[in-house]
One Martini backbone bead per residue (centre of mass of N, CA, C, O) as a GRO file, in nm:
protein
  436
    1MET     BB    1   7.578  14.364   9.091
    2LYS     BB    2   7.276  14.386   9.160
    3THR     BB    3   7.201  14.093   9.109
    4ARG     BB    4   7.387  13.978   9.325
    5LEU     BB    5   7.265  14.120   9.570
    6LEU     BB    6   6.974  14.014   9.546
    7LEU     BB    7   7.048  13.717   9.562
    8THR     BB    8   7.184  13.720   9.840
    9VAL     BB    9   6.938  13.820   9.995
   10ALA     BB   10   6.746  13.591   9.919
   11LEU     BB   11   6.923  13.357  10.033
   12SER     BB   12   6.934  13.466  10.335
   13LEU     BB   13   6.636  13.369  10.411
   14PHE     BB   14   6.789  13.078  10.376
   15PRO     BB   15   6.942  12.864  10.536
   16LEU     BB   16   7.157  12.634  10.418
   17PRO     BB   17   7.096  12.376  10.583
   18LEU     BB   18   6.790  12.379  10.522
   19ARG     BB   19   6.807  12.363  10.211
   20ALA     BB   20   6.968  12.092  10.206
   21ALA     BB   21   6.757  11.911  10.372
   22VAL     BB   22   6.525  11.879  10.140
   23VAL     BB   23   6.677  11.667  10.017
   24SER     BB   24   6.670  11.371   9.892
   25THR     BB   25   6.766  11.034  10.063
   26ASP     BB   26   6.632  10.763   9.915
   27CYS     BB   27   6.908  10.752   9.766
   28ALA     BB   28   7.194  10.696   9.634
   29ASP     BB   29   7.493  10.822   9.596
   30HIS     BB   30   7.588  10.964   9.272
   31CYS     BB   31   7.701  11.019   8.984
   32ILE     BB   32   7.669  11.278   8.744
   33SER     BB   33   7.541  11.381   8.456
   34ARG     BB   34   7.467  11.603   8.220
   35GLY     BB   35   7.172  11.515   8.205
   36GLY     BB   36   7.122  11.523   8.513
   37MET     BB   37   7.190  11.816   8.562
   38ILE     BB   38   6.970  11.946   8.371
   39TYR     BB   39   6.733  11.817   8.511
   40LEU     BB   40   6.759  11.955   8.790
   41ILE     BB   41   6.760  12.248   8.694
   42SER     BB   42   6.496  12.261   8.532
   43HIS     BB   43   6.312  12.170   8.788
   44GLY     BB   44   6.408  12.456   8.937
   45MET     BB   45   6.250  12.612   8.707
   46SER     BB   46   5.971  12.798   8.626
   47THR     BB   47   6.005  12.797   8.295
   48PHE     BB   48   5.978  12.487   8.227
   49ALA     BB   49   5.670  12.416   8.220
   50ALA     BB   50   5.630  12.585   7.928
   51PHE     BB   51   5.816  12.411   7.770
   52VAL     BB   52   5.878  12.350   7.417
   53PRO     BB   53   6.016  12.133   7.231
   54PRO     BB   54   6.159  12.043   6.962
   55ALA     BB   55   6.106  11.822   6.701
   56SER     BB   56   6.412  11.860   6.654
   57PRO     BB   57   6.715  11.784   6.729
   58THR     BB   58   7.014  11.939   6.825
   59PHE     BB   59   7.139  11.659   6.906
   60GLN     BB   60   7.262  11.354   6.788
   61ASP     BB   61   7.262  11.216   7.106
   62VAL     BB   62   6.951  11.354   7.147
   63PRO     BB   63   6.676  11.225   7.125
   64THR     BB   64   6.336  11.236   7.174
   65SER     BB   65   6.369  10.959   7.358
   66HIS     BB   66   6.515  11.086   7.568
   67TRP     BB   67   6.486  11.126   7.909
   68ALA     BB   68   6.627  11.447   7.869
   69TYR     BB   69   6.529  11.615   7.625
   70ARG     BB   70   6.372  11.860   7.735
   71GLU     BB   71   6.594  11.960   7.931
   72ILE     BB   72   6.824  12.002   7.726
   73GLU     BB   73   6.674  12.200   7.543
   74PHE     BB   74   6.630  12.407   7.765
   75GLY     BB   75   6.927  12.461   7.841
   76TYR     BB   76   7.003  12.562   7.559
   77ALA     BB   77   6.788  12.792   7.529
   78GLN     BB   78   6.902  12.935   7.809
   79GLY     BB   79   7.229  12.908   7.823
   80ILE     BB   80   7.344  12.678   8.021
   81CYS     BB   81   7.413  12.490   7.773
   82GLY     BB   82   7.620  12.296   7.556
   83GLY     BB   83   7.807  12.173   7.305
   84TYR     BB   84   7.987  12.024   7.053
   85GLY     BB   85   8.165  12.038   6.755
   86ASP     BB   86   8.020  11.744   6.664
   87GLY     BB   87   7.701  11.769   6.769
   88THR     BB   88   7.720  11.702   7.070
   89PHE     BB   89   7.643  11.643   7.430
   90ARG     BB   90   7.702  11.408   7.624
   91PRO     BB   91   7.498  11.290   7.861
   92ALA     BB   92   7.700  11.063   8.004
   93LYS     BB   93   7.883  11.261   8.103
   94ARG     BB   94   8.054  11.358   8.361
   95GLU     BB   95   8.013  11.579   8.610
   96ARG     BB   96   8.183  11.859   8.719
   97ARG     BB   97   8.227  12.101   8.949
   98GLY     BB   98   8.306  12.331   8.755
   99GLU     BB   99   8.073  12.289   8.556
  100MET     BB  100   7.844  12.325   8.759
  101ALA     BB  101   7.903  12.620   8.823
  102ALA     BB  102   7.838  12.723   8.540
  103HIS     BB  103   7.548  12.616   8.502
  104LEU     BB  104   7.424  12.746   8.760
  105SER     BB  105   7.496  13.042   8.709
  106ARG     BB  106   7.331  13.067   8.446
  107ALA     BB  107   7.058  12.996   8.580
  108MET     BB  108   7.052  13.241   8.779
  109VAL     BB  109   7.169  13.509   8.566
  110GLY     BB  110   7.335  13.452   8.338
  111ASP     BB  111   7.622  13.476   8.168
  112ALA     BB  112   7.644  13.799   8.142
  113ASN     BB  113   7.601  13.828   8.482
  114VAL     BB  114   7.874  13.718   8.542
  115PRO     BB  115   8.117  13.817   8.726
  116PRO     BB  116   8.411  13.889   8.807
  117GLY     BB  117   8.648  13.787   8.988
  118PRO     BB  118   8.855  13.813   9.223
  119ALA     BB  119   9.186  13.876   9.281
  120THR     BB  120   9.138  13.677   9.521
  121PRO     BB  121   9.118  13.365   9.581
  122THR     BB  122   8.921  13.137   9.762
  123PHE     BB  123   9.069  12.888   9.639
  124LEU     BB  124   9.356  12.697   9.626
  125ASP     BB  125   9.258  12.533   9.333
  126VAL     BB  126   9.151  12.834   9.207
  127PRO     BB  127   9.267  13.023   8.994
  128ALA     BB  128   9.224  13.312   8.802
  129ASP     BB  129   9.291  13.126   8.524
  130TYR     BB  130   9.057  12.957   8.546
  131PRO     BB  131   8.798  12.875   8.343
  132PHE     BB  132   8.578  12.873   8.615
  133TYR     BB  133   8.627  13.112   8.811
  134ASN     BB  134   8.379  13.304   8.801
  135TYR     BB  135   8.168  13.088   8.878
  136ILE     BB  136   8.285  12.993   9.147
  137GLU     BB  137   8.285  13.273   9.283
  138PHE     BB  138   7.987  13.331   9.255
  139LEU     BB  139   7.889  13.084   9.420
  140ALA     BB  140   8.044  13.151   9.680
  141ASP     BB  141   7.894  13.423   9.727
  142ALA     BB  142   7.593  13.314   9.716
  143LEU     BB  143   7.633  13.029   9.905
  144GLY     BB  144   7.916  12.971  10.003
  145ALA     BB  145   8.224  12.839  10.050
  146SER     BB  146   8.148  12.614  10.264
  147PHE     BB  147   7.920  12.482  10.087
  148ILE     BB  148   8.107  12.421   9.811
  149GLY     BB  149   8.340  12.335   9.978
  150PHE     BB  150   8.624  12.252  10.170
  151PRO     BB  151   8.793  12.240  10.473
  152ASP     BB  152   9.086  12.278  10.310
  153GLY     BB  153   9.017  12.515  10.079
  154THR     BB  154   8.882  12.355   9.854
  155PHE     BB  155   8.702  12.255   9.541
  156ARG     BB  156   8.753  12.046   9.316
  157PRO     BB  157   8.679  12.084   8.988
  158VAL     BB  158   8.740  11.768   8.873
  159GLN     BB  159   8.536  11.650   9.038
  160GLU     BB  160   8.280  11.464   9.071
  161MET     BB  161   7.941  11.486   9.064
  162CYS     BB  162   7.670  11.453   9.282
  163ASN     BB  163   7.333  11.431   9.321
  164GLN     BB  164   7.298  11.549   9.610
  165THR     BB  165   7.479  11.796   9.577
  166ALA     BB  166   7.345  11.918   9.332
  167ALA     BB  167   7.063  11.954   9.463
  168ALA     BB  168   7.159  12.141   9.691
  169TRP     BB  169   7.257  12.371   9.516
  170ILE     BB  170   6.991  12.419   9.361
  171GLN     BB  171   6.815  12.472   9.605
  172ALA     BB  172   6.980  12.720   9.702
  173ALA     BB  173   6.962  12.889   9.426
  174LEU     BB  174   6.634  12.828   9.324
  175GLY     BB  175   6.444  12.666   9.562
  176SER     BB  176   6.466  12.415   9.362
  177SER     BB  177   6.448  12.064   9.253
  178GLY     BB  178   6.512  11.794   9.127
  179ASP     BB  179   6.501  11.458   9.164
  180PRO     BB  180   6.776  11.266   9.245
  181CYS     BB  181   6.620  10.980   9.219
  182ALA     BB  182   6.551  11.030   8.895
  183VAL     BB  183   6.852  10.989   8.843
  184PRO     BB  184   7.057  10.820   8.681
  185PHE     BB  185   7.321  10.651   8.666
  186ALA     BB  186   7.628  10.726   8.568
  187SER     BB  187   7.793  10.663   8.324
  188CYS     BB  188   8.141  10.549   8.227
  189PRO     BB  189   8.351  10.710   8.000
  190ASP     BB  190   8.627  10.729   8.196
  191THR     BB  191   8.730  10.460   8.158
  192HIS     BB  192   9.005  10.266   8.173
  193THR     BB  193   9.200  10.104   7.925
  194LEU     BB  194   9.364   9.891   7.713
  195GLY     BB  195   9.689   9.841   7.550
  196LEU     BB  196   9.906   9.793   7.254
  197TYR     BB  197  10.258   9.796   7.146
  198ASP     BB  198  10.418   9.738   6.832
  199PRO     BB  199  10.745   9.801   6.741
  200THR     BB  200  10.779   9.647   6.474
  201ALA     BB  201  10.499   9.778   6.338
  202SER     BB  202  10.383  10.030   6.474
  203ARG     BB  203  10.125   9.916   6.647
  204LEU     BB  204   9.795   9.961   6.761
  205TYR     BB  205   9.597   9.814   7.046
  206LEU     BB  206   9.266   9.887   7.132
  207ARG     BB  207   9.059   9.864   7.428
  208ASN     BB  208   8.711   9.917   7.561
  209ALA     BB  209   8.775   9.672   7.762
  210ASN     BB  210   8.840   9.475   8.064
  211THR     BB  211   8.886   9.234   7.838
  212GLY     BB  212   8.880   8.997   7.643
  213GLY     BB  213   8.981   9.039   7.296
  214ALA     BB  214   8.948   9.241   7.049
  215ALA     BB  215   9.033   9.506   6.895
  216ASP     BB  216   8.884   9.828   6.844
  217GLU     BB  217   9.172   9.961   6.776
  218THR     BB  218   9.374   9.993   6.468
  219PHE     BB  219   9.710  10.133   6.421
  220ARG     BB  220   9.952  10.337   6.277
  221PHE     BB  221  10.258  10.478   6.442
  222GLY     BB  222  10.530  10.537   6.305
  223PRO     BB  223  10.802  10.368   6.279
  224ALA     BB  224  10.929  10.062   6.102
  225PRO     BB  225  11.095   9.978   6.313
  226SER     BB  226  11.108  10.050   6.681
  227THR     BB  227  11.241  10.245   6.982
  228TRP     BB  228  11.005  10.378   7.064
  229VAL     BB  229  10.805  10.527   7.323
  230PRO     BB  230  10.509  10.501   7.475
  231VAL     BB  231  10.233  10.736   7.513
  232THR     BB  232   9.958  10.882   7.706
  233GLY     BB  233   9.699  11.141   7.635
  234ASP     BB  234   9.551  11.470   7.680
  235TRP     BB  235   9.668  11.704   7.462
  236ASN     BB  236   9.373  11.887   7.395
  237ALA     BB  237   9.136  11.878   7.601
  238ASP     BB  238   8.923  11.634   7.496
  239ASP     BB  239   8.757  11.531   7.742
  240ARG     BB  240   8.974  11.302   7.829
  241LEU     BB  241   9.093  11.196   7.576
  242ASN     BB  242   9.310  10.943   7.475
  243THR     BB  243   9.630  10.945   7.316
  244ILE     BB  244   9.901  10.904   7.125
  245GLY     BB  245  10.260  10.851   7.178
  246LEU     BB  246  10.613  10.929   7.108
  247TYR     BB  247  10.961  10.845   7.207
  248SER     BB  248  11.286  10.962   7.126
  249GLN     BB  249  11.594  10.899   7.273
  250VAL     BB  250  11.789  10.995   7.049
  251SER     BB  251  11.631  11.294   6.990
  252ALA     BB  252  11.434  11.395   7.211
  253THR     BB  253  11.134  11.321   7.082
  254PHE     BB  254  10.804  11.416   7.045
  255TYR     BB  255  10.499  11.231   6.929
  256LEU     BB  256  10.174  11.367   6.891
  257ARG     BB  257   9.833  11.250   6.894
  258ASN     BB  258   9.472  11.346   6.865
  259THR     BB  259   9.427  11.061   6.732
  260ASN     BB  260   9.319  10.715   6.691
  261ALA     BB  261   9.511  10.730   6.410
  262ALA     BB  262   9.641  10.746   6.129
  263GLY     BB  263   9.927  10.966   6.114
  264PRO     BB  264  10.053  11.246   6.190
  265ALA     BB  265  10.180  11.453   6.399
  266ASP     BB  266  10.058  11.727   6.591
  267LEU     BB  267  10.314  11.699   6.788
  268THR     BB  268  10.655  11.839   6.778
  269PHE     BB  269  10.923  11.787   7.023
  270ARG     BB  270  11.179  11.880   7.237
  271PHE     BB  271  11.295  11.677   7.531
  272GLY     BB  272  11.589  11.674   7.645
  273PRO     BB  273  11.858  11.502   7.603
  274VAL     BB  274  12.129  11.424   7.364
  275PRO     BB  275  12.114  11.144   7.425
  276ASN     BB  276  11.880  10.904   7.591
  277GLY     BB  277  11.738  10.684   7.868
  278TRP     BB  278  11.483  10.811   7.915
  279ILE     BB  279  11.154  10.803   8.055
  280PRO     BB  280  10.838  10.837   7.964
  281VAL     BB  281  10.574  11.060   8.067
  282ALA     BB  282  10.218  11.123   8.163
  283GLY     BB  283  10.022  11.424   8.264
  284ASP     BB  284   9.843  11.621   8.507
  285TRP     BB  285  10.038  11.844   8.687
  286ASP     BB  286   9.821  12.122   8.713
  287GLY     BB  287   9.499  12.079   8.668
  288ASP     BB  288   9.406  12.163   8.342
  289ARG     BB  289   9.307  11.894   8.169
  290SER     BB  290   9.603  11.861   8.047
  291ASP     BB  291   9.837  11.676   7.902
  292SER     BB  292  10.183  11.608   7.972
  293VAL     BB  293  10.518  11.574   7.983
  294GLY     BB  294  10.792  11.349   8.078
  295LEU     BB  295  11.089  11.251   8.275
  296TYR     BB  296  11.308  10.961   8.359
  297SER     BB  297  11.600  10.914   8.556
  298ALA     BB  298  11.750  10.626   8.663
  299ALA     BB  299  12.038  10.727   8.741
  300THR     BB  300  11.909  10.969   8.947
  301GLY     BB  301  11.591  10.977   9.021
  302VAL     BB  302  11.471  11.196   8.811
  303PHE     BB  303  11.221  11.431   8.748
  304TYR     BB  304  11.076  11.578   8.434
  305LEU     BB  305  10.830  11.831   8.412
  306ARG     BB  306  10.576  11.943   8.180
  307ASN     BB  307  10.303  12.190   8.116
  308SER     BB  308  10.386  12.163   7.808
  309ASN     BB  309  10.385  12.078   7.451
  310THR     BB  310  10.699  12.195   7.457
  311PRO     BB  311  10.969  12.344   7.447
  312GLY     BB  312  11.185  12.326   7.738
  313ALA     BB  313  11.185  12.352   8.054
  314ALA     BB  314  11.128  12.228   8.344
  315ASN     BB  315  10.877  12.280   8.591
  316LEU     BB  316  10.956  11.996   8.726
  317THR     BB  317  11.210  11.903   8.975
  318PHE     BB  318  11.275  11.568   9.107
  319ARG     BB  319  11.337  11.336   9.358
  320PHE     BB  320  11.245  10.975   9.324
  321GLY     BB  321  11.413  10.757   9.454
  322PRO     BB  322  11.662  10.575   9.347
  323PRO     BB  323  11.953  10.552   9.219
  324THR     BB  324  12.038  10.336   9.002
  325SER     BB  325  11.765  10.214   8.858
  326THR     BB  326  11.495   9.960   8.778
  327TRP     BB  327  11.267  10.127   8.813
  328GLN     BB  328  10.929  10.200   8.721
  329PRO     BB  329  10.739  10.441   8.580
  330ILE     BB  330  10.444  10.619   8.696
  331ALA     BB  331  10.111  10.769   8.644
  332GLY     BB  332   9.870  10.938   8.874
  333ASP     BB  333   9.556  10.973   9.052
  334TRP     BB  334   9.570  10.862   9.377
  335ASN     BB  335   9.353  11.095   9.532
  336GLY     BB  336   9.142  11.264   9.345
  337ASP     BB  337   9.255  11.588   9.278
  338GLY     BB  338   9.341  11.622   8.950
  339VAL     BB  339   9.645  11.522   8.995
  340ASP     BB  340   9.932  11.407   8.864
  341THR     BB  341  10.156  11.157   8.981
  342MET     BB  342  10.409  10.966   9.104
  343GLY     BB  343  10.567  10.644   9.035
  344LEU     BB  344  10.694  10.315   9.144
  345TYR     BB  345  10.839   9.996   9.019
  346ASP     BB  346  10.953   9.696   9.181
  347ALA     BB  347  11.017   9.391   9.039
  348ALA     BB  348  11.193   9.245   9.258
  349THR     BB  349  10.947   9.298   9.495
  350GLY     BB  350  10.658   9.399   9.403
  351THR     BB  351  10.670   9.729   9.441
  352PHE     BB  352  10.489  10.016   9.527
  353TYR     BB  353  10.551  10.383   9.476
  354LEU     BB  354  10.348  10.651   9.591
  355ARG     BB  355  10.286  10.998   9.505
  356ASN     BB  356  10.088  11.309   9.588
  357SER     BB  357  10.346  11.476   9.491
  358ASN     BB  358  10.566  11.693   9.290
  359ASN     BB  359  10.809  11.590   9.500
  360ALA     BB  360  11.016  11.542   9.731
  361GLY     BB  361  10.993  11.220   9.892
  362PRO     BB  362  10.806  11.002  10.024
  363ALA     BB  363  10.592  10.766  10.011
  364ASP     BB  364  10.240  10.739  10.054
  365LEU     BB  365  10.247  10.457   9.896
  366THR     BB  366  10.306  10.111  10.007
  367PHE     BB  367  10.305   9.809   9.800
  368ARG     BB  368  10.222   9.484   9.720
  369TYR     BB  369  10.212   9.349   9.371
  370GLY     BB  370  10.266   9.059   9.285
  371PRO     BB  371  10.531   8.912   9.183
  372ALA     BB  372  10.860   8.788   9.319
  373PRO     BB  373  11.017   8.823   9.089
  374SER     BB  374  10.976   9.026   8.776
  375THR     BB  375  10.856   9.097   8.421
  376TRP     BB  376  10.652   9.285   8.484
  377MET     BB  377  10.431   9.559   8.392
  378PRO     BB  378  10.323   9.875   8.450
  379VAL     BB  379  10.002  10.024   8.523
  380ALA     BB  380   9.755  10.303   8.490
  381GLY     BB  381   9.413  10.363   8.622
  382ASP     BB  382   9.054  10.405   8.591
  383TRP     BB  383   8.876  10.114   8.616
  384ASP     BB  384   8.595  10.224   8.799
  385CYS     BB  385   8.521  10.533   8.803
  386ASP     BB  386   8.620  10.698   9.098
  387GLY     BB  387   8.868  10.920   9.038
  388THR     BB  388   9.094  10.691   9.077
  389ASP     BB  389   9.406  10.573   9.047
  390THR     BB  390   9.540  10.253   8.958
  391VAL     BB  391   9.691   9.954   8.939
  392GLY     BB  392   9.893   9.738   8.721
  393LEU     BB  393   9.963   9.434   8.524
  394TYR     BB  394  10.197   9.291   8.277
  395ASP     BB  395  10.225   8.972   8.117
  396PRO     BB  396  10.419   8.881   7.847
  397THR     BB  397  10.416   8.571   7.860
  398GLY     BB  398  10.083   8.547   7.900
  399GLY     BB  399   9.915   8.799   7.805
  400ARG     BB  400   9.840   8.952   8.092
  401PHE     BB  401   9.610   9.120   8.298
  402TYR     BB  402   9.635   9.304   8.627
  403LEU     BB  403   9.378   9.464   8.805
  404ARG     BB  404   9.336   9.730   9.049
  405ASN     BB  405   9.101   9.924   9.266
  406SER     BB  406   9.346   9.944   9.473
  407ASN     BB  407   9.620  10.079   9.668
  408SER     BB  408   9.677   9.755   9.744
  409PRO     BB  409   9.682   9.468   9.859
  410GLY     BB  410   9.592   9.194   9.640
  411PRO     BB  411   9.383   9.096   9.423
  412ALA     BB  412   9.258   9.096   9.126
  413ASP     BB  413   8.977   9.246   8.964
  414TYR     BB  414   9.131   9.209   8.684
  415ALA     BB  415   9.161   8.917   8.460
  416PHE     BB  416   9.328   8.904   8.137
  417ARG     BB  417   9.357   8.833   7.800
  418TYR     BB  418   9.585   9.025   7.576
  419GLY     BB  419   9.719   8.914   7.322
  420PRO     BB  420  10.008   8.783   7.281
  421LYS     BB  421  10.204   8.471   7.338
  422PRO     BB  422  10.458   8.577   7.374
  423SER     BB  423  10.576   8.929   7.434
  424ALA     BB  424  10.702   9.263   7.303
  425TRP     BB  425  10.484   9.424   7.392
  426LEU     BB  426  10.337   9.732   7.505
  427PRO     BB  427  10.181   9.882   7.762
  428ILE     BB  428   9.864  10.060   7.781
  429ALA     BB  429   9.661  10.347   7.896
  430GLY     BB  430   9.308  10.460   7.855
  431HIS     BB  431   9.070  10.694   7.717
  432TRP     BB  432   8.937  10.617   7.398
  433TYR     BB  433   8.618  10.662   7.455
  434TRP     BB  434   8.275  10.709   7.421
  435GLY     BB  435   8.031  10.617   7.584
  436PRO     BB  436   7.681  10.569   7.620
   0.00000   0.00000   0.00000
């Protein structure tokens, strides 16, 4: 507590707007990577100047030739950041606001000196059991909740961090920062791409780019032939990597796999009545960065969403759209707040209906996209890595995908053929791999 008090007093000597103003704005604001984050923090710390990095790399994906090698090794040596269980650092992975709070707090006082957060949370979207709660609360106390938060009382911990904002935080916390204009644009390993599921062979074909071409990953999962319905999600919170799942409507059983490779299900559980014609969906319904399953009853127009991949009652139950419907459900983060919500696609009119909260009510976004009437099938994902999911369509007759970068009428931003034509294969979307 003494460290915290001294830090707060020291920071109070420099009004926050003045400290933020010294940050360079000679370059465009862009999302920052983990490598960029530790670059800015390292150059804001007085101990960095004398640091000599090891001759051999700590992380297998950060060689000595990496542009931020010295900074990443410094951050690791100081306990500011760590790596992953597979021996990687993933320097190109985009930094999120909650992660940034943890890294900066450790740089300020050391991990062991970050105190527990208050009993009552400061931000509406950061509850006391949130993984980065103590760090976010510490930063709010040291720098000011209004400085690091948003006017609506939220912090948005899963939103990507941008270089100018990161530099402003570091400048405020440490007194100086690395040059945000020296940090390269963060590559986007979070981009969603397409895949296809062949129910006859129970085989998956995943593509790592939204272009035509051969599958990058091909494997079998589940019985063949099959009437099971595919779903995709980040079932184990593995840094938002999406993997495959299948749902048996006959036994109301989900079979989820944590790797995109052949093998048995890692998670098997029942959810929903037996038998049923309900349609499976998947998403992060509570913003905990782990996807879980849900079901949509077309007969009643009711969604049943579960916050854990286990048997049990639905955590969220609400009606959205008309009953006795042929509309197709989709899920995505339509407004970039870190929570996935529901949508519906009416193929008869070519209309999407998207809702920004998981409760009953009218659509927040309604627009036409694609031909009407149509046999095309909807998909959703973050095609351009801007932190917001948008819609797409798959034409099984032509074997073509049509993806749009905004949830509005207009032409496709990506149009390409993938897979056979005509086809009975089912479209899926996800973030299958870590980019460069």
